[in-house]
Coordinates of C-alpha atoms in Angstrom, one line a residue:
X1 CA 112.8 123.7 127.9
X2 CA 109.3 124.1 127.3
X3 CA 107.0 121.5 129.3
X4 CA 103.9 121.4 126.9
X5 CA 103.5 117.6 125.3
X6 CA 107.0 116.7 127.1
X7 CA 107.5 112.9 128.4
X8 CA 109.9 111.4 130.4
X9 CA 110.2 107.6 129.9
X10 CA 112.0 105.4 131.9
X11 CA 114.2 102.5 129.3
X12 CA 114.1 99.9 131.3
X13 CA 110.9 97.9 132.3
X14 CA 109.2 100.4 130.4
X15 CA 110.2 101.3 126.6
X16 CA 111.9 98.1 127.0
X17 CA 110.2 95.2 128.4
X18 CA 112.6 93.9 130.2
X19 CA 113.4 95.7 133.5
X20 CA 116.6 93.9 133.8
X21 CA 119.9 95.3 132.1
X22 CA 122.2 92.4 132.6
X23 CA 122.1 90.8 129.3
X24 CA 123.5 94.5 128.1
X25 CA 127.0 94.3 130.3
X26 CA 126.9 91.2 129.2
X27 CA 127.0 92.1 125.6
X28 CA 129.4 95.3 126.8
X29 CA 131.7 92.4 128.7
X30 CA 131.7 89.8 125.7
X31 CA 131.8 92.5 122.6
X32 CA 134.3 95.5 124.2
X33 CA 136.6 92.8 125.9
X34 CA 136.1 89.1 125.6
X35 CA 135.0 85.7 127.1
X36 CA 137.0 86.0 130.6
X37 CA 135.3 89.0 131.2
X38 CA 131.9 87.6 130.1
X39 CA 132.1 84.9 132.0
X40 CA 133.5 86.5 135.2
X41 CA 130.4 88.7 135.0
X42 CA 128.0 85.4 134.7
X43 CA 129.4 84.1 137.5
X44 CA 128.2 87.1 139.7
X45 CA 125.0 87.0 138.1
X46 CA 123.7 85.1 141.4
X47 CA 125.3 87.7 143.8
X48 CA 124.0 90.7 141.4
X49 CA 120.3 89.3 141.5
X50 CA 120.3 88.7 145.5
X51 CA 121.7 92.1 145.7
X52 CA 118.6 93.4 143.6
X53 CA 116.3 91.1 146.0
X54 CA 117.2 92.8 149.4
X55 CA 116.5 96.0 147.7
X56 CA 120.2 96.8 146.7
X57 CA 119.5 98.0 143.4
X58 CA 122.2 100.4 143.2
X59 CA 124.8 98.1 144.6
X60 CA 124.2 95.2 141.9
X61 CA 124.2 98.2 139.1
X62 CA 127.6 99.2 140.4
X63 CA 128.8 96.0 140.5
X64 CA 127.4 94.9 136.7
X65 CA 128.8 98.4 135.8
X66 CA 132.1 97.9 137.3
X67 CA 132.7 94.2 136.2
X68 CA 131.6 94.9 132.1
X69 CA 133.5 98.3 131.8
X70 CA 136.8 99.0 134.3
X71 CA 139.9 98.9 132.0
X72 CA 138.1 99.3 128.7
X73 CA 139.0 102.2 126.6
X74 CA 135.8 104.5 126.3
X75 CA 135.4 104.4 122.4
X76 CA 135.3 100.7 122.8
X77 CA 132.4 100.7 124.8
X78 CA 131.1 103.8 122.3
X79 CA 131.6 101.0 119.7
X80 CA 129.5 98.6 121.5
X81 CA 126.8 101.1 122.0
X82 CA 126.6 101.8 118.2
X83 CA 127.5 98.8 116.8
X84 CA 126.5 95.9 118.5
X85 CA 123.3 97.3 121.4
X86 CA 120.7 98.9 119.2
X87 CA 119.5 95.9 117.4
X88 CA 119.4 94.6 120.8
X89 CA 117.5 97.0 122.4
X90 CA 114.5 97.2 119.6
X91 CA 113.8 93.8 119.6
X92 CA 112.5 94.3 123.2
X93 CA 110.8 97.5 122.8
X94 CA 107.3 98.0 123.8
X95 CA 104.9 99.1 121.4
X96 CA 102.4 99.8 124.1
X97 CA 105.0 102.2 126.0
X98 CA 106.5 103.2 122.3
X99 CA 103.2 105.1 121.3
X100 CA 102.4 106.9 124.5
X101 CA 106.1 108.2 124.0
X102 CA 106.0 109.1 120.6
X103 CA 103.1 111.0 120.7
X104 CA 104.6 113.5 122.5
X105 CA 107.1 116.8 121.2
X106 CA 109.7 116.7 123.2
X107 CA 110.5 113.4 124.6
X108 CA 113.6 112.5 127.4
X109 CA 114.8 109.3 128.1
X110 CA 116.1 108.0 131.4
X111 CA 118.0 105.2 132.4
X112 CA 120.2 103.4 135.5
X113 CA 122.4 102.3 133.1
X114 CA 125.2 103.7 131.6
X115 CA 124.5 107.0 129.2
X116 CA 127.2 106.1 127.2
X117 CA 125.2 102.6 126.4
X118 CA 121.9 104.2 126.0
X119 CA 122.4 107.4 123.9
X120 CA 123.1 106.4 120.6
X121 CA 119.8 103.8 120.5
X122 CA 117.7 106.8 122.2
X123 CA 117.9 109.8 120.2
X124 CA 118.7 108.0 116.6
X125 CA 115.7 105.1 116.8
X126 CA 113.4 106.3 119.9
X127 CA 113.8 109.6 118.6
X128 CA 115.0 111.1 122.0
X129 CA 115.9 114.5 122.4
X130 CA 117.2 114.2 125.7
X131 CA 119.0 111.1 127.2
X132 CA 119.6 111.0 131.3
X133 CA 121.6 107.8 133.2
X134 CA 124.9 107.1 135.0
X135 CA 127.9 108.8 134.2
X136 CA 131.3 106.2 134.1
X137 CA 134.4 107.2 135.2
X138 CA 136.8 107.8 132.6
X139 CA 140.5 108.4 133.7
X140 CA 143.0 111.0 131.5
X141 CA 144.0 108.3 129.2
X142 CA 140.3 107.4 128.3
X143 CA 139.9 104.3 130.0
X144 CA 136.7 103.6 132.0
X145 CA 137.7 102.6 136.3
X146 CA 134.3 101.1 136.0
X147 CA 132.7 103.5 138.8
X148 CA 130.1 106.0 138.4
X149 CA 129.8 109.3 139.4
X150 CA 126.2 108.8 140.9
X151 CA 126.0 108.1 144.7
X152 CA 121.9 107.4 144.7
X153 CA 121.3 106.7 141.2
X154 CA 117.4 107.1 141.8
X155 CA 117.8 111.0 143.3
X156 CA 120.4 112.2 140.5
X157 CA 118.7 111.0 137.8
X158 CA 115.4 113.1 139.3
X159 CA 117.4 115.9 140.1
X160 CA 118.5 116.1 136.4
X161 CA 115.2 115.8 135.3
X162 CA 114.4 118.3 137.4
X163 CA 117.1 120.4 135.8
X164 CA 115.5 120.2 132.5
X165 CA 112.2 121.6 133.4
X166 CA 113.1 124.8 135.4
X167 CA 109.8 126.3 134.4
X168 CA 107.0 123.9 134.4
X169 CA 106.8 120.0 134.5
X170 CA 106.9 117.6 132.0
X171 CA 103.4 116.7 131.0
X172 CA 103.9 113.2 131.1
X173 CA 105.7 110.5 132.6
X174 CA 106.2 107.1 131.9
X175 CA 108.0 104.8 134.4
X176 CA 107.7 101.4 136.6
X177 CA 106.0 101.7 140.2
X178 CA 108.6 103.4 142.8
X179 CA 109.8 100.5 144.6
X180 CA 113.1 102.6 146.4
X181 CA 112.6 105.4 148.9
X182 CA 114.9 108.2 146.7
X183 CA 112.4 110.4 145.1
X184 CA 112.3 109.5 140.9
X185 CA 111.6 111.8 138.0
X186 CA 107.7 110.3 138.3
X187 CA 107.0 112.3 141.0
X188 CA 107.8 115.9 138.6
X189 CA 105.0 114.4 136.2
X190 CA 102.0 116.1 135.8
X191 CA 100.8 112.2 134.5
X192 CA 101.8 109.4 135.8
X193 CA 101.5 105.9 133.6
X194 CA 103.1 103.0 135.4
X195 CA 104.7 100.3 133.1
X196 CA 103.1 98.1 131.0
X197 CA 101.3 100.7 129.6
X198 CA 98.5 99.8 128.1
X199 CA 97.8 99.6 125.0
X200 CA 94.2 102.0 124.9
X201 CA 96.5 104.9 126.6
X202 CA 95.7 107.9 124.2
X203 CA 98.6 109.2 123.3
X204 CA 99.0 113.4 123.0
X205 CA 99.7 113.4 119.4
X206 CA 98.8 110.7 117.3
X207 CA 99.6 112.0 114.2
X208 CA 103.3 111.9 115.2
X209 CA 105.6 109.0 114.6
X210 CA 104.1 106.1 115.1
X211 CA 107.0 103.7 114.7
X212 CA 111.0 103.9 115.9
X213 CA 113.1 103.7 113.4
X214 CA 114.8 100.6 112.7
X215 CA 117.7 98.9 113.4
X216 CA 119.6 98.2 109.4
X217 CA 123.1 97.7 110.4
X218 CA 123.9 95.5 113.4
X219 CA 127.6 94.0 114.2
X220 CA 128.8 91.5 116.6
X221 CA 129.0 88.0 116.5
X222 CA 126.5 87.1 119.6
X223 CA 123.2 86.1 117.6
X224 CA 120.7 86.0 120.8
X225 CA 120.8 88.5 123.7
X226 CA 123.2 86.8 126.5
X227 CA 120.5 86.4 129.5
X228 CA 121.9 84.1 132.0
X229 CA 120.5 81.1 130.5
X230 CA 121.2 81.6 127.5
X231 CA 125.2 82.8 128.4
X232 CA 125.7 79.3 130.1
X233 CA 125.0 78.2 127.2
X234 CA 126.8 79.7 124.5
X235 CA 130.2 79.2 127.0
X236 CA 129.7 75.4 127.5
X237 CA 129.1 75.6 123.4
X238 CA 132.6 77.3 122.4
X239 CA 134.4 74.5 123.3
X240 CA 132.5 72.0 121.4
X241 CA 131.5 74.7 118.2
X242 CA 135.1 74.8 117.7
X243 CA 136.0 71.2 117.4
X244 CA 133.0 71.0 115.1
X245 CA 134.0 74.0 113.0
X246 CA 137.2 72.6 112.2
X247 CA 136.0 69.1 111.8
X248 CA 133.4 70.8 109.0
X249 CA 135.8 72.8 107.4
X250 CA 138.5 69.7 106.9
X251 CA 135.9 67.9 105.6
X252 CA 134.8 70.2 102.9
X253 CA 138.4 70.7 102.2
X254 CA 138.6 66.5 101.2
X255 CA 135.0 65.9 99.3
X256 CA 134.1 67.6 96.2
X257 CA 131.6 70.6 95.7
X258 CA 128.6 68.4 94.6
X259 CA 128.8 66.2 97.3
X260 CA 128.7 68.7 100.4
X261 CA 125.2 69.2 99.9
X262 CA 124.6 65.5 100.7
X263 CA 127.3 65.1 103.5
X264 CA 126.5 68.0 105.6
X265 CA 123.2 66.9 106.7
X266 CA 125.7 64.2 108.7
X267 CA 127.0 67.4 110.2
X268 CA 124.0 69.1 110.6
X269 CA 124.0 71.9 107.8
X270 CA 121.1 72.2 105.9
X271 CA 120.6 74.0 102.6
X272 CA 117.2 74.5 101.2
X273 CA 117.0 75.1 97.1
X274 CA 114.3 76.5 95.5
X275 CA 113.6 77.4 91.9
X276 CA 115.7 76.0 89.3
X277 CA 119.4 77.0 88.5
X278 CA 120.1 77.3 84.7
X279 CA 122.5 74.9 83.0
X280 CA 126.0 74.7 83.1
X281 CA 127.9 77.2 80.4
X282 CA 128.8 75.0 77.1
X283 CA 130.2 76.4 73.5
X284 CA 126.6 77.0 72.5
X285 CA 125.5 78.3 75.5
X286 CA 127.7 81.1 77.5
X287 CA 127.8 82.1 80.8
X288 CA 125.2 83.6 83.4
X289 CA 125.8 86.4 85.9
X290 CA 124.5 85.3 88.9
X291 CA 123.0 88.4 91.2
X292 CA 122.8 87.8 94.4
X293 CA 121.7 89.0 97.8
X294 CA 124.7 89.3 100.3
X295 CA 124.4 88.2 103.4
X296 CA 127.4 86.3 104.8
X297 CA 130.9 85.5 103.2
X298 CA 129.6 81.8 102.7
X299 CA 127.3 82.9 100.2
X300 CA 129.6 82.2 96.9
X301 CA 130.6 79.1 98.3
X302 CA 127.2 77.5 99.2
X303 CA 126.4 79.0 95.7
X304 CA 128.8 76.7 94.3
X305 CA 127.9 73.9 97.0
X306 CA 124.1 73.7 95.6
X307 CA 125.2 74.3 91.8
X308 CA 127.9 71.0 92.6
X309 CA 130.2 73.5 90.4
X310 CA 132.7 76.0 91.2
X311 CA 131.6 79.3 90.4
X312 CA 134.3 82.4 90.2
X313 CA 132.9 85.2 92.7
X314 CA 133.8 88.9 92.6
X315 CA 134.7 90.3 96.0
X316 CA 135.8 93.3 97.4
X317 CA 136.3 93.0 101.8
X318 CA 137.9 89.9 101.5
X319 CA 140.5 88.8 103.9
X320 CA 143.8 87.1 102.5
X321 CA 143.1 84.1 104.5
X322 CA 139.3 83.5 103.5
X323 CA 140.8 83.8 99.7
X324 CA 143.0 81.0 100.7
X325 CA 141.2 78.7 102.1
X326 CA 138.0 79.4 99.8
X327 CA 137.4 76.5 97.3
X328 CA 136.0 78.9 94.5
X329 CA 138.2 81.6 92.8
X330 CA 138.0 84.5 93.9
X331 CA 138.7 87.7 92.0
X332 CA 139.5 91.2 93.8
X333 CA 137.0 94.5 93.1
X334 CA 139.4 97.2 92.9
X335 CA 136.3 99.7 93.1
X336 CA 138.0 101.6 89.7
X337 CA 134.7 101.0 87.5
X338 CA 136.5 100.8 83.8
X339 CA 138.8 98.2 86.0
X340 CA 136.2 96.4 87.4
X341 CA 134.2 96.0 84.3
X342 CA 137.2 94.7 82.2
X343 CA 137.6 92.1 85.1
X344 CA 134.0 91.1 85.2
X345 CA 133.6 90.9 81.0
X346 CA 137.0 88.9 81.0
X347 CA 135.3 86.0 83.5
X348 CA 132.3 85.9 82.2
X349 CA 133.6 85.1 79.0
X350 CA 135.0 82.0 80.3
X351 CA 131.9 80.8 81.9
X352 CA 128.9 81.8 84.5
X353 CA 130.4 84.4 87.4
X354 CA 128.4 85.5 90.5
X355 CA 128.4 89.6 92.1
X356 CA 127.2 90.8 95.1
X357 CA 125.9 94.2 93.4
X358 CA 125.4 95.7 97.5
X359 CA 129.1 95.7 98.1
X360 CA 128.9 94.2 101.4
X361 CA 127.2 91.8 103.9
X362 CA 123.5 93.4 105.5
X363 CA 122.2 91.0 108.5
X364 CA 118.8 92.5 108.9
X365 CA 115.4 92.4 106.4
X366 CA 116.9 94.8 103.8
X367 CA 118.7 94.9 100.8
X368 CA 121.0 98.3 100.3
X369 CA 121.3 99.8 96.9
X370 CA 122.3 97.3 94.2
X371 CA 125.8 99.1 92.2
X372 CA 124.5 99.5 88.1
X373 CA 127.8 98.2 86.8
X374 CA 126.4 94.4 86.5
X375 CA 123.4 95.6 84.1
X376 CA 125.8 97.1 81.6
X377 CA 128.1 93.9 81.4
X378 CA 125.5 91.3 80.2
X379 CA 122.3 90.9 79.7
X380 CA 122.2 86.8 80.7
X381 CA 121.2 87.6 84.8
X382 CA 120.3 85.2 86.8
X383 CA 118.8 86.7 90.3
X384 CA 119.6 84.7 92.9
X385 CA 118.0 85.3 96.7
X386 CA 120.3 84.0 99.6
X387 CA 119.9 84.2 103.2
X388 CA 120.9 82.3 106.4
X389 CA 119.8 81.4 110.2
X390 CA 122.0 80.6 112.7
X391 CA 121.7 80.0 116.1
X392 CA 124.3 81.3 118.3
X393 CA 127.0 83.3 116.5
X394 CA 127.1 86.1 113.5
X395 CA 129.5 85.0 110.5
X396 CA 129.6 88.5 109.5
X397 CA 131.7 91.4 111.1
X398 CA 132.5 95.0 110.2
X399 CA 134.7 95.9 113.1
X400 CA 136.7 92.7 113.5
X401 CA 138.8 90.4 110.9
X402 CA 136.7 89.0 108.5
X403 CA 138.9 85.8 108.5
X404 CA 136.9 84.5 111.5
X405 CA 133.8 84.7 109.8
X406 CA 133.6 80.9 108.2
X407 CA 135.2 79.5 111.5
X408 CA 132.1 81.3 113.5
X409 CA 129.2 80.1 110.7
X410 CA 130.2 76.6 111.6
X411 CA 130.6 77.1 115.1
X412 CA 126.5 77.4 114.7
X413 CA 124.9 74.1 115.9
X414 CA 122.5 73.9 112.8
X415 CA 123.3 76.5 110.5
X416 CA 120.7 76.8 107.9
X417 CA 121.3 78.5 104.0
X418 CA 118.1 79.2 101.5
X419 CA 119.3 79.8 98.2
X420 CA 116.5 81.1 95.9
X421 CA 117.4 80.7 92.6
X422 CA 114.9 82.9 90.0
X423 CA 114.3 83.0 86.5
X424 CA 116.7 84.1 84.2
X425 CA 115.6 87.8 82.7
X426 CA 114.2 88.5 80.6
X427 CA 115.3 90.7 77.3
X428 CA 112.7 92.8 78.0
X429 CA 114.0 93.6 81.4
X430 CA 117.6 93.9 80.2
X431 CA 119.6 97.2 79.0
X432 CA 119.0 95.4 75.7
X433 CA 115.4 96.3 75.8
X434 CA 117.1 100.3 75.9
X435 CA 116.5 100.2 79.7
X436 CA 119.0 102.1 82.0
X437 CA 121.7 100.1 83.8
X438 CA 119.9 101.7 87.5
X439 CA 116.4 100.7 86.0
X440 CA 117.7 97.4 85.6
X441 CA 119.7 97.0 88.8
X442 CA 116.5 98.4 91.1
X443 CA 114.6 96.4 89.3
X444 CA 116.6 93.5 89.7
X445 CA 116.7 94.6 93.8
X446 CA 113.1 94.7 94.2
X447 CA 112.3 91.0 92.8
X448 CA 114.8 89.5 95.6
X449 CA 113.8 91.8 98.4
X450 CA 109.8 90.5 97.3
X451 CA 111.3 87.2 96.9
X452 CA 113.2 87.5 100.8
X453 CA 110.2 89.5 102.0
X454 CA 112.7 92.2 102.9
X455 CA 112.7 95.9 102.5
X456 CA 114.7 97.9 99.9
X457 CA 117.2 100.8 101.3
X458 CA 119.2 103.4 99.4
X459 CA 121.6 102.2 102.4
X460 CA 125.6 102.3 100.5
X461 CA 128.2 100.0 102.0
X462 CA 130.0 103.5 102.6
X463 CA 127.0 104.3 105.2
X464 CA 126.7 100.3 106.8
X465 CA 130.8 101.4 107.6
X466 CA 130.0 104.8 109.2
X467 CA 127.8 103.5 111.4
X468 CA 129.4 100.2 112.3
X469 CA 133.0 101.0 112.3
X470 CA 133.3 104.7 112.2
X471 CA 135.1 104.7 108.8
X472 CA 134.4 104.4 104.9
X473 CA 135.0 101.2 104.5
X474 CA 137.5 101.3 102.5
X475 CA 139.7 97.9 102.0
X476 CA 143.8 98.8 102.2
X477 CA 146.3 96.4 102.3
X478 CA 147.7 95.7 105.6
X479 CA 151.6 94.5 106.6
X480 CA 152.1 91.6 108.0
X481 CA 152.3 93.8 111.4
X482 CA 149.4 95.6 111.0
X483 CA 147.5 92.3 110.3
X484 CA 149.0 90.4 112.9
X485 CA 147.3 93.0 115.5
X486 CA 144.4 92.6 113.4
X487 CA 143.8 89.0 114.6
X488 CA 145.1 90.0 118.0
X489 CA 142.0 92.5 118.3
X490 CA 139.4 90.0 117.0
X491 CA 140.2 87.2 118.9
X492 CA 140.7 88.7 122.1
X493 CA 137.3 87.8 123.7
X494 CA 138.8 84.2 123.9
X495 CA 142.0 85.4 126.1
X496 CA 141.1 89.0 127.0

């Protein structure tokens, strides 16, 4: 490898600000495996910091290695690294350290913690080209033992650096102050910057990138990175978040829609409504299509909650369970258009009806790429901008059973829905006008993702699934078997 404008970058304490990597087993522990595991590793957290106090630093990682990974299946912890860490990970990125790193051609990574963990973020949002750490264990059947290959994780890590630059050194190096007596990759720097970098460092190349790339599609149901404190918390929460999800649920069971709104600030749920909704479908006056933004399964329901109406919803990744106990009906996408649009003109002719033209649930600040099919139906749209906050758990989940999803929204403490509701079009905006059905639907996309301050993607559902769950996405139906272990896979971080 050629050592003009090369870095090597050290992830923790450096790209990342935090020089800690706990609160990553402990996604690895909660997300790959399941509560027991999380909170066996919490429980060591004490032992694993006063290891990393007497200078033990290999010892602690071994032990936080061992504890969040022996007896997992590799592609499990490959899932986690995908799936669940990158969102992670950028949210505590340096800027500072980002820029210096950027600026350069060829730009390595290195890490104490587990390749397998760090790989995936490096090269596909730090834009790595190289990516050096641990090795784990893996047996012939693909589980992890939860050791390491590495003896002194300091020296092999320099040694593989080493490696890469037979002829010449890389040019710069970016890394905390050496606080072990092994000999680190700093040392085979022609420049050495010492984390934080700061922020007047001039960079090689500043015409290179000049941001990561960001994080669009995040799973797992852990909302705010497990550090100690905060893992304490969520696991004296479960107990009580449970009770209080069931007690919420039963009680929107009993009342009817209009008066949920009014009740749930007893139970702590707030919705906030802004713009005005158009008046219910009479004789003289037909139905709307309501488009909205899609960002949990709750969304038709707390559509209906704030309209104090039921409103039919067109779904597509919809467990049998959530179609039971939803108080709206519910009608099935088979994803054959001329189907579809038979379905969607048949219930709008018996009164308003509300799409989610993505396809699927998006967590982050963008909106993918709205599906056409709604523009050609009708031209009475209603755009309707939703979005969410919660506090401790995700109600949204591409790799586990989507059945969970309500039960975790109101496990939240205060879970929080904004429902934006925005003029209905107008003709002139409408295929009516002799507008396509894509100008329409883009069209229709960029008012909410204004409206959400949020970002428009050509982002399909098809890619979301790639990247979260390794597959299409496709929705086929299950036997009673197959969706028994279904369950068994999704709730095992409470028994695992």
């Amino acid at each position: 490898m050629e050592s003009s404008h090369s870095v090597v970058s050290e992830l923790e304490g450096t790209l990342l600000k935090n020089p800690k990597p706990f609160a990553y087993f402990m996604l690895v522990a909660f997300e790959a495996s399941g509560l027991i595991r999380f909170a066996i590793l919490l429980l060591l957290w004490p032992i694993i910091a006063l290891l990393d106090v007497l200078g033990y630093r290999n010892g602690s990682l071994k032990l936080m290695i061992f504890v969040a990974t022996a007896g997992l299946h590799k592609s499990e912890i490959e899932s986690v690294a995908r799936a669940v860490l990158p969102k992670f990970y950028m949210d505590d990125v340096s800027m500072d350290a980002w820029r210096a790193f950027g600026s350069c051609e060829r730009r390595i990574v290195v890490t104490r913690m587990p390749r397998v963990m760090v790989e995936r973020f490096a090269k596909d949002h730090l834009r790595a080209d190289e990516v050096i750490g641990t090795e784990i264990i893996v047996n012939r059947f693909g589980y992890a033992t939860g050791l390491i290959q590495e003896t002194d994780v300091d020296r092999s890590v320099s040694n593989n650096v080493a490696n890469l630059f037979v002829v010449g050194r890389p040019q710069l190096g970016l890394g905390r102050p050496v606080i072990s007596t092994s000999p680190t990759f700093l040392s085979l720097c022609e420049e050495q910057v010492h984390a934080p970098v700061p922020s007047n460092h001039n960079g090689h190349n500043q015409r290179l990138h000049v941001q990561p790339l960001p994080v669009i599609f995040h799973d797992g149901r852990l909302v705010k990175l497990p550090t100690p404190a905060t893992a304490l918390v969520i696991l004296l929460w479960i107990p009580f978040g449970i009770i209080l999800a069931v007690i919420r649920i039963f009680v929107g069971f009993l009342l009817p829609l209009w008066a949920i709104p009014y009740v749930s600030r007893i139970f702590n749920i707030r919705f906030i409504v802004k713009g005005k909704p158009p008046a219910p479908a009479t004789t003289g006056n037909p139905g709307v299509l309501f488009v909205c933004t899609h960002r949990t399964l709750m969304d038709p329901v707390v559509l209906s909650y704030v309209l104090g109406r039921s409103i039919p919803a067109v779904t597509y990744s919809i467990s049998r369970l959530s179609e039971i106990l939803s108080p709206i009906p519910t009608f099935r996408l088979t994803r054959i258009r001329d189907v579809d649009a038979e379905m969607i003109k048949k219930e709008l002719s018996n009164g308003d009806l509300v799409v989610y033209p993505e396809g699927t649930t998006c967590r982050e600040p963008f909106l993918l790429r709205f599906s056409a099919l709604f523009a050609e139906l009708t031209d009475d749209i209603v755009p309707v901008a939703m979005n969410y906050r919660v506090g401790f758990f995700h109600a949204t989940t591409a790799r586990g059973w989507k059945g969970l999803d309500p039960i975790f929204f109101f496990m939240n403490p205060r879970p929080v829905y904004e429902v934006t509701f925005l003029n209905q079009l107008e003709v002139e905006a409408t295929c009516s006008s002799g507008k396509s059905p894509y100008d329409v639907a883009n069209y229709v996309q960029r008012i909410l993702a204004a409206t959400l301050g949020f970002e428009c993607t050509n982002f399909t559902r098809k890619d979301k699934y790639r990247v979260l769950a390794g597959n299409d996405g496709t929705v086929s139906y299950l036997s009673f078997l197959d969706q028994v272990k279904k369950v068994v896979t999704t709730i095992k971080p409470f028994f695992h």
